[in-house]
Coordinates of C-alpha atoms and ligand atoms in Angstrom, one line a residue:
M29 CA -43.5 16.0 -21.7
H30 CA -45.2 19.2 -21.3
G31 CA -49.1 19.7 -21.8
S32 CA -50.8 23.3 -21.4
T33 CA -53.3 21.8 -18.9
T34 CA -50.7 19.6 -16.8
P35 CA -50.1 21.3 -13.2
P36 CA -46.5 22.7 -12.6
A37 CA -43.9 20.2 -11.9
A38 CA -42.6 20.2 -8.4
S39 CA -39.0 21.8 -8.3
F40 CA -36.0 20.6 -6.5
D41 CA -32.4 21.6 -6.5
A42 CA -31.2 18.0 -7.2
I43 CA -32.7 14.6 -8.3
V44 CA -30.9 11.6 -7.7
V45 CA -32.1 8.5 -9.2
G46 CA -31.4 5.3 -7.3
A47 CA -31.7 4.7 -3.6
G48 CA -28.8 2.0 -3.4
L49 CA -25.5 2.5 -1.9
S50 CA -24.6 5.7 -4.1
G51 CA -27.8 7.4 -3.9
M52 CA -28.2 7.3 -0.2
Y53 CA -24.7 8.6 0.1
M54 CA -25.6 11.4 -2.4
L55 CA -28.6 12.5 -0.6
Y56 CA -26.8 12.6 2.2
R57 CA -24.1 14.8 1.1
L58 CA -26.3 17.1 -1.0
R59 CA -28.3 17.6 2.1
G60 CA -25.2 18.7 3.7
L61 CA -25.0 21.4 1.1
G62 CA -28.3 22.7 1.7
L63 CA -30.0 21.4 -1.5
A64 CA -33.5 20.5 -1.6
T65 CA -33.1 16.9 -2.9
R66 CA -35.4 14.1 -3.8
V67 CA -34.3 10.6 -4.4
F68 CA -36.7 8.3 -6.7
E69 CA -36.3 4.7 -6.2
A70 CA -38.1 1.6 -8.1
G71 CA -37.8 -0.7 -5.2
S72 CA -39.9 -0.3 -2.5
D73 CA -36.8 0.2 0.1
V74 CA -33.2 1.6 0.2
G75 CA -30.6 -1.1 -1.0
G76 CA -30.5 -1.0 -5.0
T77 CA -28.7 -4.2 -6.0
W78 CA -28.9 -5.8 -2.4
Y79 CA -32.6 -5.1 -2.4
W80 CA -33.3 -7.0 -5.5
N81 CA -30.6 -9.6 -5.4
R82 CA -32.2 -11.9 -2.7
Y83 CA -31.2 -15.2 -4.3
P84 CA -29.9 -18.2 -2.2
G85 CA -26.5 -17.6 -1.1
A86 CA -26.2 -13.8 -2.2
R87 CA -23.2 -12.5 -0.2
C88 CA -20.9 -9.8 -1.1
D89 CA -17.5 -10.9 -2.6
V90 CA -15.9 -8.0 -0.6
E91 CA -14.9 -8.3 3.1
S92 CA -17.9 -6.8 5.6
L93 CA -15.2 -4.6 7.2
D94 CA -14.2 -3.0 3.6
Y95 CA -17.8 -3.3 1.9
S96 CA -19.0 -0.4 4.2
Y97 CA -19.4 3.2 4.3
S98 CA -16.4 5.3 5.6
F99 CA -17.9 8.7 5.7
S100 CA -19.2 8.6 9.1
P101 CA -16.7 7.4 11.9
E102 CA -19.4 6.9 14.2
L103 CA -21.3 4.7 12.0
E104 CA -18.2 2.8 11.2
Q105 CA -17.9 2.1 14.7
E106 CA -21.2 1.1 15.8
W107 CA -22.1 -1.4 13.2
E108 CA -20.9 -5.0 14.2
W109 CA -20.6 -7.4 10.9
T110 CA -20.8 -10.7 12.1
E111 CA -18.9 -12.9 9.0
R112 CA -16.1 -12.1 6.9
Y113 CA -18.2 -11.6 4.0
P114 CA -21.6 -10.1 4.4
T115 CA -25.0 -11.9 3.3
Q116 CA -27.5 -10.1 1.4
P117 CA -29.9 -10.0 4.5
E118 CA -26.9 -8.2 6.7
I119 CA -26.2 -5.8 4.0
Q120 CA -30.0 -4.9 3.7
R121 CA -29.8 -4.4 7.5
Y122 CA -26.9 -2.3 7.5
L123 CA -28.4 -0.2 4.8
N124 CA -31.7 0.2 6.5
H125 CA -29.5 1.2 9.7
V126 CA -27.7 3.8 7.6
A127 CA -31.1 5.2 6.3
D128 CA -32.7 5.2 9.5
R129 CA -29.7 7.0 11.4
F130 CA -29.3 9.6 8.8
Q131 CA -33.2 10.2 8.2
L132 CA -32.8 9.4 4.5
R133 CA -36.1 8.1 3.8
R134 CA -37.9 11.6 4.2
D135 CA -36.5 12.6 1.1
M136 CA -36.9 9.5 -0.8
Q137 CA -39.8 8.3 -2.8
F138 CA -39.8 4.5 -3.3
D139 CA -41.9 2.5 -6.1
T140 CA -41.0 5.0 -8.3
R141 CA -39.3 4.5 -11.4
V142 CA -37.8 7.4 -13.5
T143 CA -38.8 7.1 -17.1
H144 CA -37.7 10.4 -18.5
A145 CA -34.9 13.0 -17.9
H146 CA -35.0 15.8 -20.4
Y147 CA -32.7 18.9 -20.4
D148 CA -34.4 22.1 -20.9
A149 CA -31.4 24.3 -22.4
A150 CA -33.7 27.8 -22.0
R151 CA -34.2 27.1 -18.3
S152 CA -30.9 25.0 -17.5
R153 CA -33.1 22.6 -15.8
W154 CA -33.7 19.0 -16.0
D155 CA -37.4 17.9 -16.3
I156 CA -37.8 14.4 -15.1
Q157 CA -41.1 12.2 -15.4
T158 CA -41.8 9.1 -13.4
D159 CA -43.7 5.9 -14.2
D160 CA -46.8 7.4 -12.5
G161 CA -46.6 10.3 -15.1
Q162 CA -45.5 13.0 -12.4
R163 CA -43.2 15.5 -13.3
Y164 CA -40.4 17.1 -11.4
T165 CA -37.6 19.5 -12.3
A166 CA -34.2 20.1 -10.8
R167 CA -30.9 21.9 -11.7
Y168 CA -28.8 18.9 -11.1
C169 CA -29.8 15.3 -12.0
I170 CA -27.7 12.6 -10.6
M171 CA -27.7 9.1 -12.1
A172 CA -27.4 6.7 -9.0
V173 CA -28.8 4.0 -11.3
G174 CA -26.0 1.0 -10.6
C175 CA -23.9 -0.7 -13.0
L176 CA -25.7 -4.4 -12.4
S177 CA -29.3 -3.2 -12.1
T178 CA -30.9 -4.4 -15.7
P179 CA -31.2 -7.8 -15.7
N180 CA -30.7 -9.8 -18.7
Q181 CA -33.5 -12.2 -19.3
P182 CA -32.6 -14.1 -22.7
S183 CA -35.4 -14.6 -24.8
F184 CA -35.7 -18.0 -24.9
K185 CA -38.5 -19.4 -27.0
G186 CA -41.5 -20.9 -25.0
L187 CA -40.7 -19.7 -21.7
E188 CA -44.5 -18.4 -21.5
S189 CA -45.4 -22.0 -22.1
F190 CA -43.5 -23.3 -18.9
T191 CA -45.7 -24.8 -16.0
G192 CA -43.4 -24.5 -13.4
R193 CA -41.9 -21.4 -11.9
W194 CA -39.2 -19.4 -13.1
Y195 CA -37.0 -16.8 -11.6
H196 CA -34.2 -14.2 -12.4
T197 CA -31.3 -14.0 -9.5
G198 CA -31.6 -10.1 -9.7
L199 CA -35.1 -10.0 -9.2
W200 CA -35.6 -12.5 -6.5
P201 CA -39.3 -12.7 -4.8
H202 CA -39.3 -11.2 -1.4
E203 CA -41.2 -14.2 0.0
D204 CA -39.3 -17.5 0.7
V205 CA -38.7 -19.5 -2.2
D206 CA -38.4 -23.4 -1.5
F207 CA -37.0 -25.8 -3.7
T208 CA -37.4 -28.7 -1.4
G209 CA -38.2 -32.2 -3.8
L210 CA -38.0 -30.1 -6.8
R211 CA -36.2 -30.7 -10.0
V212 CA -34.3 -27.3 -10.7
G213 CA -32.3 -25.7 -13.5
V214 CA -30.0 -23.1 -13.3
I215 CA -28.8 -21.2 -16.4
G216 CA -25.9 -19.7 -16.3
T217 CA -22.3 -20.1 -14.3
G218 CA -21.5 -16.7 -13.5
S219 CA -21.0 -14.9 -9.9
S220 CA -24.5 -15.1 -8.9
A221 CA -25.2 -18.7 -10.1
I222 CA -21.9 -19.8 -8.3
Q223 CA -23.2 -18.3 -5.2
A224 CA -26.6 -19.6 -5.6
I225 CA -26.0 -23.4 -6.8
P226 CA -24.5 -24.8 -3.7
Q227 CA -27.7 -23.6 -1.7
I228 CA -30.1 -24.9 -4.3
A229 CA -28.6 -28.1 -4.6
K230 CA -28.8 -28.7 -0.8
Q231 CA -32.6 -28.3 -1.3
A232 CA -33.7 -29.5 -4.6
R233 CA -34.1 -33.5 -5.4
R234 CA -32.6 -33.0 -8.7
L235 CA -30.3 -29.9 -9.9
Y236 CA -29.3 -29.1 -13.5
V237 CA -26.9 -26.6 -14.4
F238 CA -27.0 -25.3 -18.0
Q239 CA -23.2 -24.0 -18.5
R240 CA -22.3 -22.3 -21.6
T241 CA -18.8 -20.7 -20.1
P242 CA -17.0 -22.1 -17.1
N243 CA -15.6 -19.6 -14.7
Y244 CA -12.6 -19.3 -12.9
S245 CA -13.8 -19.2 -9.2
V246 CA -11.6 -19.1 -5.8
P247 CA -13.1 -19.9 -2.5
A248 CA -14.3 -17.5 -0.3
Q249 CA -12.9 -19.0 3.0
N250 CA -15.8 -17.4 4.8
E251 CA -16.0 -17.6 8.4
P252 CA -17.6 -15.7 11.5
L253 CA -15.8 -12.5 12.2
D254 CA -13.5 -12.8 15.2
P255 CA -14.8 -10.0 17.8
E256 CA -11.2 -9.2 18.5
R257 CA -10.1 -9.0 14.8
Q258 CA -13.1 -6.5 14.2
R259 CA -11.9 -4.6 16.9
Q260 CA -8.6 -4.4 15.7
I261 CA -9.5 -3.4 12.2
K262 CA -12.1 -0.8 13.5
A263 CA -9.4 0.7 15.6
E264 CA -7.0 1.5 12.6
Y265 CA -9.9 2.1 10.1
P266 CA -8.7 5.7 9.1
A267 CA -5.4 4.2 7.7
R268 CA -7.0 1.5 6.1
R269 CA -9.6 3.4 4.4
Q270 CA -6.8 5.6 3.0
K271 CA -4.9 2.8 1.8
S272 CA -8.2 1.6 0.1
R273 CA -8.6 5.0 -1.7
M274 CA -5.4 5.1 -2.8
S275 CA -4.9 1.4 -4.0
R276 CA -5.5 -0.2 -7.3
A277 CA -8.7 -1.8 -6.7
G278 CA -10.0 0.0 -3.4
F279 CA -8.9 -2.9 -1.0
P280 CA -6.2 -2.3 1.9
F281 CA -3.8 -4.7 0.1
D282 CA -0.3 -4.1 -0.8
A283 CA 0.1 -4.1 -4.6
P284 CA 2.4 -7.1 -5.6
E285 CA 5.6 -6.1 -7.2
R286 CA 7.0 -9.3 -8.8
S287 CA 6.0 -11.2 -12.0
A288 CA 4.9 -14.5 -12.0
L289 CA 7.5 -15.5 -14.1
E290 CA 10.8 -14.2 -12.0
V291 CA 10.1 -16.8 -9.3
T292 CA 10.6 -20.9 -9.5
P293 CA 7.6 -23.0 -10.3
E294 CA 7.5 -24.3 -6.8
E295 CA 7.9 -20.8 -5.0
R296 CA 5.0 -19.7 -7.4
N297 CA 2.8 -22.6 -6.7
Q298 CA 3.2 -21.9 -2.9
I299 CA 2.3 -18.3 -3.2
F300 CA -0.9 -19.3 -5.2
E301 CA -1.8 -22.1 -2.5
A302 CA -1.3 -19.6 0.3
G303 CA -3.8 -17.2 -1.9
W304 CA -6.5 -20.0 -2.2
Q305 CA -6.3 -20.9 1.4
R306 CA -6.7 -17.0 2.4
G307 CA -9.4 -16.8 -0.1
G308 CA -11.7 -14.0 -1.7
I309 CA -10.6 -11.4 -3.9
G310 CA -7.2 -10.4 -3.4
S311 CA -5.9 -13.8 -3.3
I312 CA -4.5 -15.6 -6.3
N313 CA -5.6 -12.8 -8.6
A314 CA -3.3 -10.3 -6.6
A315 CA -0.2 -12.7 -6.1
F316 CA 1.7 -11.1 -9.1
K317 CA 1.7 -8.0 -10.7
D318 CA 1.2 -9.2 -14.3
L319 CA -1.3 -11.8 -14.3
V320 CA -3.7 -9.5 -16.3
T321 CA -1.2 -8.2 -18.6
N322 CA 1.0 -10.9 -19.5
P323 CA -0.5 -14.1 -21.1
D324 CA 2.3 -16.3 -19.7
A325 CA 2.0 -15.2 -16.3
N326 CA -1.9 -15.3 -16.6
E327 CA -1.5 -19.0 -17.8
T328 CA 0.2 -19.7 -14.5
V329 CA -2.3 -19.0 -12.3
A330 CA -5.0 -20.3 -14.9
Q331 CA -3.4 -23.9 -14.6
F332 CA -3.4 -23.5 -10.9
V333 CA -7.1 -23.1 -10.7
R334 CA -7.5 -25.9 -13.4
D335 CA -5.3 -28.3 -11.2
K336 CA -7.6 -27.5 -8.3
I337 CA -10.8 -27.9 -10.2
R338 CA -9.3 -31.5 -11.1
Q339 CA -8.5 -32.1 -7.3
I340 CA -11.9 -30.9 -6.0
V341 CA -14.2 -32.5 -8.6
H342 CA -14.2 -36.4 -8.7
D343 CA -15.7 -37.2 -12.0
P344 CA -13.1 -36.7 -14.7
A345 CA -15.5 -35.3 -17.4
T346 CA -17.4 -33.1 -15.2
A347 CA -14.0 -31.3 -14.1
E348 CA -12.7 -31.4 -17.7
L349 CA -16.3 -29.3 -18.5
L350 CA -15.7 -27.1 -15.4
I351 CA -12.3 -26.2 -16.3
P352 CA -12.1 -22.6 -18.1
R353 CA -9.9 -22.5 -21.2
E354 CA -11.2 -20.0 -23.9
Y355 CA -10.2 -16.7 -22.0
P356 CA -7.5 -15.6 -19.7
F357 CA -8.0 -16.0 -15.9
G358 CA -9.5 -12.7 -14.5
T359 CA -10.5 -11.1 -17.8
K360 CA -14.1 -12.0 -16.9
R361 CA -15.1 -11.0 -13.3
L362 CA -13.5 -13.7 -10.9
C363 CA -16.2 -15.6 -8.9
V364 CA -15.7 -16.2 -5.1
D365 CA -17.4 -19.1 -3.9
I366 CA -18.4 -21.3 -0.9
D367 CA -18.2 -25.3 -2.0
Y368 CA -19.0 -24.3 -5.6
F369 CA -16.9 -26.8 -7.3
E370 CA -17.5 -29.2 -4.3
T371 CA -21.3 -29.4 -5.3
Y372 CA -20.8 -31.4 -8.4
N373 CA -19.7 -34.3 -6.2
R374 CA -23.3 -34.6 -5.0
P375 CA -25.3 -37.2 -6.4
N376 CA -28.3 -34.9 -7.3
V377 CA -26.4 -32.4 -9.2
T378 CA -25.7 -32.7 -13.1
L379 CA -23.7 -30.5 -15.2
V380 CA -25.2 -29.9 -18.8
D381 CA -22.7 -28.3 -21.5
V382 CA -24.9 -26.2 -23.4
R383 CA -22.0 -25.0 -25.3
S384 CA -21.9 -28.1 -27.3
A385 CA -25.8 -28.9 -27.1
P386 CA -27.6 -25.5 -27.2
I387 CA -30.6 -24.7 -25.4
Q388 CA -33.3 -24.7 -28.1
E389 CA -36.3 -23.9 -26.0
I390 CA -38.3 -23.9 -22.8
T391 CA -41.1 -26.6 -22.9
P392 CA -44.2 -26.7 -20.7
R393 CA -42.5 -29.4 -18.6
G394 CA -38.8 -28.3 -18.9
L395 CA -36.0 -27.4 -21.2
R396 CA -34.7 -28.7 -24.4
T397 CA -31.4 -28.6 -25.4
S398 CA -30.3 -30.0 -28.8
T399 CA -29.5 -33.3 -27.3
G400 CA -32.6 -33.7 -25.3
E401 CA -35.4 -32.4 -22.8
Y402 CA -34.9 -32.3 -19.2
A403 CA -37.9 -32.2 -17.0
L404 CA -37.8 -29.1 -14.4
D405 CA -40.3 -28.0 -11.9
A406 CA -38.3 -24.6 -11.4
I407 CA -35.9 -22.3 -13.6
V408 CA -33.5 -19.9 -12.3
F409 CA -32.1 -17.8 -14.7
A410 CA -28.7 -16.4 -13.6
T411 CA -28.0 -14.9 -16.7
G412 CA -26.7 -11.5 -15.6
Y413 CA -27.2 -8.1 -16.6
D414 CA -27.3 -5.4 -19.5
A415 CA -24.4 -3.8 -17.2
M416 CA -23.3 -0.3 -17.0
T417 CA -25.3 1.2 -20.2
G418 CA -28.5 -0.9 -19.5
P419 CA -29.6 1.1 -16.5
L420 CA -29.1 4.5 -18.0
F421 CA -30.6 3.4 -21.4
A422 CA -33.7 2.2 -19.5
I423 CA -34.5 6.0 -18.9
D424 CA -35.0 8.4 -21.9
I425 CA -32.2 10.6 -21.2
R426 CA -31.7 13.5 -23.5
G427 CA -29.6 16.4 -23.3
R428 CA -29.0 19.8 -25.1
D429 CA -30.9 19.8 -28.5
G430 CA -32.9 16.8 -27.7
Q431 CA -30.1 14.3 -28.3
S432 CA -30.7 11.2 -26.6
L433 CA -27.9 9.3 -24.6
K434 CA -28.7 6.1 -26.4
T435 CA -28.2 7.5 -29.8
K436 CA -24.8 9.4 -28.6
W437 CA -23.5 6.1 -27.0
S438 CA -24.8 3.8 -29.9
D439 CA -21.1 3.0 -30.9
G440 CA -20.3 2.5 -26.9
P441 CA -20.3 5.0 -23.7
R442 CA -18.5 8.3 -24.1
T443 CA -17.9 10.1 -21.0
Y444 CA -15.6 12.4 -19.4
L445 CA -13.9 10.4 -16.5
G446 CA -17.4 8.1 -16.0
L447 CA -18.9 11.2 -14.2
A448 CA -20.5 13.2 -17.1
T449 CA -21.0 13.2 -20.9
A450 CA -20.8 16.1 -23.1
G451 CA -23.9 17.5 -24.3
F452 CA -25.7 16.6 -21.0
P453 CA -25.0 19.6 -18.7
N454 CA -25.8 19.3 -15.0
L455 CA -26.1 15.5 -15.4
F456 CA -23.7 13.6 -13.2
M457 CA -23.3 9.6 -13.2
I458 CA -21.9 7.7 -10.1
T459 CA -19.6 5.1 -11.1
G460 CA -20.5 5.6 -14.8
P461 CA -18.7 4.0 -18.0
G462 CA -15.2 5.0 -18.0
S463 CA -14.8 5.1 -14.4
P464 CA -13.1 2.0 -12.2
S465 CA -16.7 1.3 -10.8
V466 CA -17.1 -2.5 -11.5
L467 CA -13.3 -3.3 -11.4
S468 CA -13.1 -2.0 -7.7
N469 CA -14.4 -2.2 -4.3
M470 CA -17.9 -0.2 -5.6
V471 CA -18.2 1.7 -1.9
V472 CA -14.9 3.0 -2.2
S473 CA -15.6 4.0 -6.1
I474 CA -19.3 5.3 -4.7
E475 CA -17.7 7.5 -2.1
Q476 CA -15.0 8.9 -4.1
H477 CA -17.6 10.0 -7.1
V478 CA -20.3 11.4 -4.5
D479 CA -17.5 13.3 -2.9
W480 CA -16.4 14.7 -6.0
I481 CA -19.8 15.7 -7.2
T482 CA -20.5 17.3 -3.8
D483 CA -17.4 19.5 -4.0
C484 CA -18.0 20.2 -7.7
V485 CA -21.9 21.3 -7.1
R486 CA -20.4 23.5 -4.1
F487 CA -17.9 24.9 -6.2
L488 CA -20.6 26.0 -8.9
K489 CA -22.7 27.3 -6.0
D490 CA -19.9 29.4 -4.4
H491 CA -18.7 30.9 -7.9
H492 CA -22.2 31.7 -9.1
Y493 CA -22.2 29.1 -12.2
T494 CA -25.5 27.6 -12.9
K495 CA -24.1 25.0 -15.5
I496 CA -21.4 22.5 -16.1
E497 CA -20.7 20.5 -18.9
A498 CA -17.8 18.2 -20.0
S499 CA -15.9 19.3 -23.0
R500 CA -16.3 17.3 -26.3
Q501 CA -12.5 17.6 -26.6
A502 CA -11.8 16.4 -22.9
E503 CA -14.2 13.4 -23.2
D504 CA -12.6 12.3 -26.5
A505 CA -9.4 12.2 -25.0
W506 CA -10.7 10.4 -21.7
V507 CA -12.5 7.6 -23.7
R508 CA -8.9 7.3 -26.1
H509 CA -7.4 7.0 -22.4
V510 CA -9.5 4.3 -21.3
N511 CA -9.4 2.2 -24.4
E512 CA -5.7 2.4 -24.6
V513 CA -5.3 1.3 -20.8
A514 CA -7.6 -1.8 -21.6
D515 CA -5.5 -2.4 -24.5
L516 CA -2.4 -2.6 -22.6
T517 CA -4.1 -5.8 -20.7
L518 CA -5.7 -9.0 -21.6
Y519 CA -9.4 -7.8 -20.6
P520 CA -10.3 -7.4 -24.1
R521 CA -9.6 -10.8 -25.0
A522 CA -12.8 -12.3 -23.2
N523 CA -16.4 -11.9 -24.0
S524 CA -17.1 -10.4 -20.7
W525 CA -20.0 -8.1 -19.8
Y526 CA -17.2 -5.7 -19.4
M527 CA -17.2 -5.8 -23.0
G528 CA -20.6 -5.8 -23.7
A529 CA -20.3 -9.1 -24.8
N530 CA -23.2 -11.0 -23.1
I531 CA -26.1 -8.6 -24.7
P532 CA -26.7 -9.3 -28.6
D533 CA -25.8 -6.4 -30.8
K534 CA -24.3 -4.2 -27.8
P535 CA -20.9 -2.5 -29.2
R536 CA -17.8 -4.5 -28.1
V537 CA -16.1 -1.8 -26.0
F538 CA -14.5 -2.0 -22.7
M539 CA -16.6 0.0 -20.4
P540 CA -14.8 0.3 -17.2
Y541 CA -11.5 2.2 -16.6
L542 CA -8.6 -0.2 -15.6
G543 CA -6.0 2.9 -14.5
G544 CA -6.8 2.2 -10.5
V545 CA -8.9 3.8 -8.3
G546 CA -5.8 5.6 -6.5
A547 CA -4.5 7.0 -9.9
Y548 CA -7.9 7.9 -10.9
R549 CA -8.9 9.7 -7.7
Q550 CA -5.9 11.9 -8.1
K551 CA -6.8 12.8 -11.8
C552 CA -10.3 13.8 -10.8
D553 CA -9.1 15.6 -7.8
E554 CA -6.1 17.7 -10.0
L555 CA -8.4 18.8 -12.5
A556 CA -11.1 19.9 -10.0
A557 CA -8.3 21.8 -8.4
N558 CA -7.6 23.3 -11.9
N559 CA -10.9 25.1 -12.0
Y560 CA -12.7 22.0 -13.4
E561 CA -10.3 21.3 -16.1
G562 CA -11.9 19.8 -19.2
F563 CA -15.4 21.0 -18.2
T564 CA -17.3 24.3 -19.3
L565 CA -18.7 26.2 -16.7
S566 CA -21.5 29.0 -17.3
P567 CA -22.9 31.7 -15.1
Ligands
N01_604 O1 -23.9 -12.5 -14.5 P1 -22.7 -13.1 -15.5 P2 -23.9 -12.7 -12.9 N1 -27.9 -19.4 -22.7 O2 -23.2 -12.1 -16.6 C1 -25.2 -17.5 -18.8 C2 -21.8 -9.1 -10.0 N2 -21.8 -9.8 -8.7 O3 -25.2 -12.4 -12.4 O4 -20.4 -16.7 -20.0 C3 -26.8 -20.0 -21.7 O5 -21.4 -13.3 -14.7 C4 -23.6 -16.8 -19.2 O6 -22.9 -17.5 -20.0 P3 -21.4 -16.8 -20.8 C5 -20.3 -9.3 -10.5 O7 -19.7 -8.3 -10.9 C6 -21.4 -9.9 -7.7 O8 -23.5 -14.2 -12.5 O9 -22.4 -15.5 -21.5 N3 -26.3 -19.1 -20.8 C7 -23.1 -16.8 -17.6 O10 -22.6 -18.2 -17.4 C8 -20.7 -10.1 -11.5 O11 -19.7 -10.4 -12.7 C9 -21.9 -10.7 -6.8 O12 -21.7 -18.2 -21.9 C10 -26.6 -17.8 -20.5 C11 -24.2 -16.4 -16.9 O13 -25.4 -16.7 -18.0 C12 -21.8 -9.7 -12.2 O14 -22.6 -9.3 -10.7 C13 -22.6 -11.7 -6.8 C14 -27.4 -17.1 -21.7 C15 -24.2 -14.9 -16.5 O15 -23.0 -14.4 -15.8 C16 -22.8 -10.3 -12.8 O16 -22.9 -11.7 -12.4 C17 -23.2 -11.7 -7.9 C18 -27.9 -17.9 -22.5 N4 -28.7 -17.2 -23.3 C19 -23.0 -10.8 -9.1 N5 -27.1 -16.1 -21.3 C20 -21.1 -10.6 -5.5 O17 -20.3 -9.5 -4.9 C21 -26.3 -15.8 -20.2 N6 -25.8 -17.0 -19.9 C22 -21.3 -11.5 -4.4

């Protein structure tokens, strides 16, 4: 990276990679410590995942009033949400408001992708290079790159020959995409597709959904936010936020105490029905305590959803195809929808099973499966992400002794608390693998990580340490613990992106931490109070 004739690199105390929810708040907190900080962002504006995911129907599965920052009571009170679940444009407006209110943009550099982050042990500094060839240096390097920001674009044969237009949900164009009168194919039936399909179906002349694996989905039961309810929640915000912070998944719900197997089938069904009517995450999936740990309990909720699909979808053959059978309920991310299953009752929508008849190629005029060709004017790849490790591996990250992160993690991610990794001093990850992250309300987890990192940096400063590094031993113990907790559940049974199973050759390792955000927070706080137990601090 160094050439003798190149100009000296611009120097900062901290460099943050990414200006999504995590990078924005990290900048705010580091500024509060008086650190000279620069944020690099590949997009042209703040927002991260919400900047890129502009596909039709994109909306958060977490309720607006909970999917928002809690660090500023003024911000919390002044922002008015309009719907139970915020749409992508509304979240983007909110994040723009946050950026303006706290004048974040002045320390952000947009349209700039970080390509290299190399640790220089002699200087105890990170050398950062961006895609415009510029070099920077900083004591701390903080990866705020998101968990689902590296799109998975499967390499279908013939895509370059396609004469229509094609899109990936995670890289949606900023200008309007109009499908009116077109024959559209959607590949994939995960959360993104399940949101987009009902919207595209309203525009397209014909919609073909190419499904490999059906998904469990619950209705969002979205509605306009009642101003009175918003006022009430805002009045109780401190307690509500605190409850979320100490909860299992970052939501202000009471944890279920009963097993699905200790009630009568009638009572169980009533409870599931009430959850279905309430809708969203924290509905049927949070009805009993053992739904993702006990296969028999799991089967009760899986069966409830299967019955719902049969009731909603008129064509029995389509309904059977839409029914998930091969993995337990909730072990792939539960989808939340608005009229997803209902959409298959439209005359212009066809479900195509590409499990039994795989996609063979994209042709100039459409898509060919092993049973025939589908004529298409547009293709939407809703094929997901190289989750959690993908965004980190997209950067050439090298620690002490030039070791690359990708090499170190070749058998799966190895972190201490999902915050740090041995051999990479002063490098922090926000919601990294090994932390609750994607199994939680992301904003709650992001704020916890950012607050912890801020306290840590303040501690180092106050005690005249220049370096912090996770110890190998602490990391090994944490990785073991993350795996042991996952193995107590049914999660490893699914071929999910949590397991890396959606990406060819990715190691099959359960990446997020299932111990719960409250317990995890306590653990992080305890070891910080214990002089950063498990880390080595150097003057
Ligand atoms: O991606 P996914 P996503 N041929 O990986 C299929 C979050 N999110 O973008 O299951 C044919 O879930 C693949 O099939 P299979 C949320 O955490 C949140 O939808 O691998 N099909 C699957 O059906 C979510 O979990 C929100 O057999 C192929 C689909 O593509 C995560 O993002 C909204 C294929 C990918 O589904 C990712 O969701 C949206 C191939 N070669 C997303 N390759 C909200 O909060 C892949 N597929 C609102």
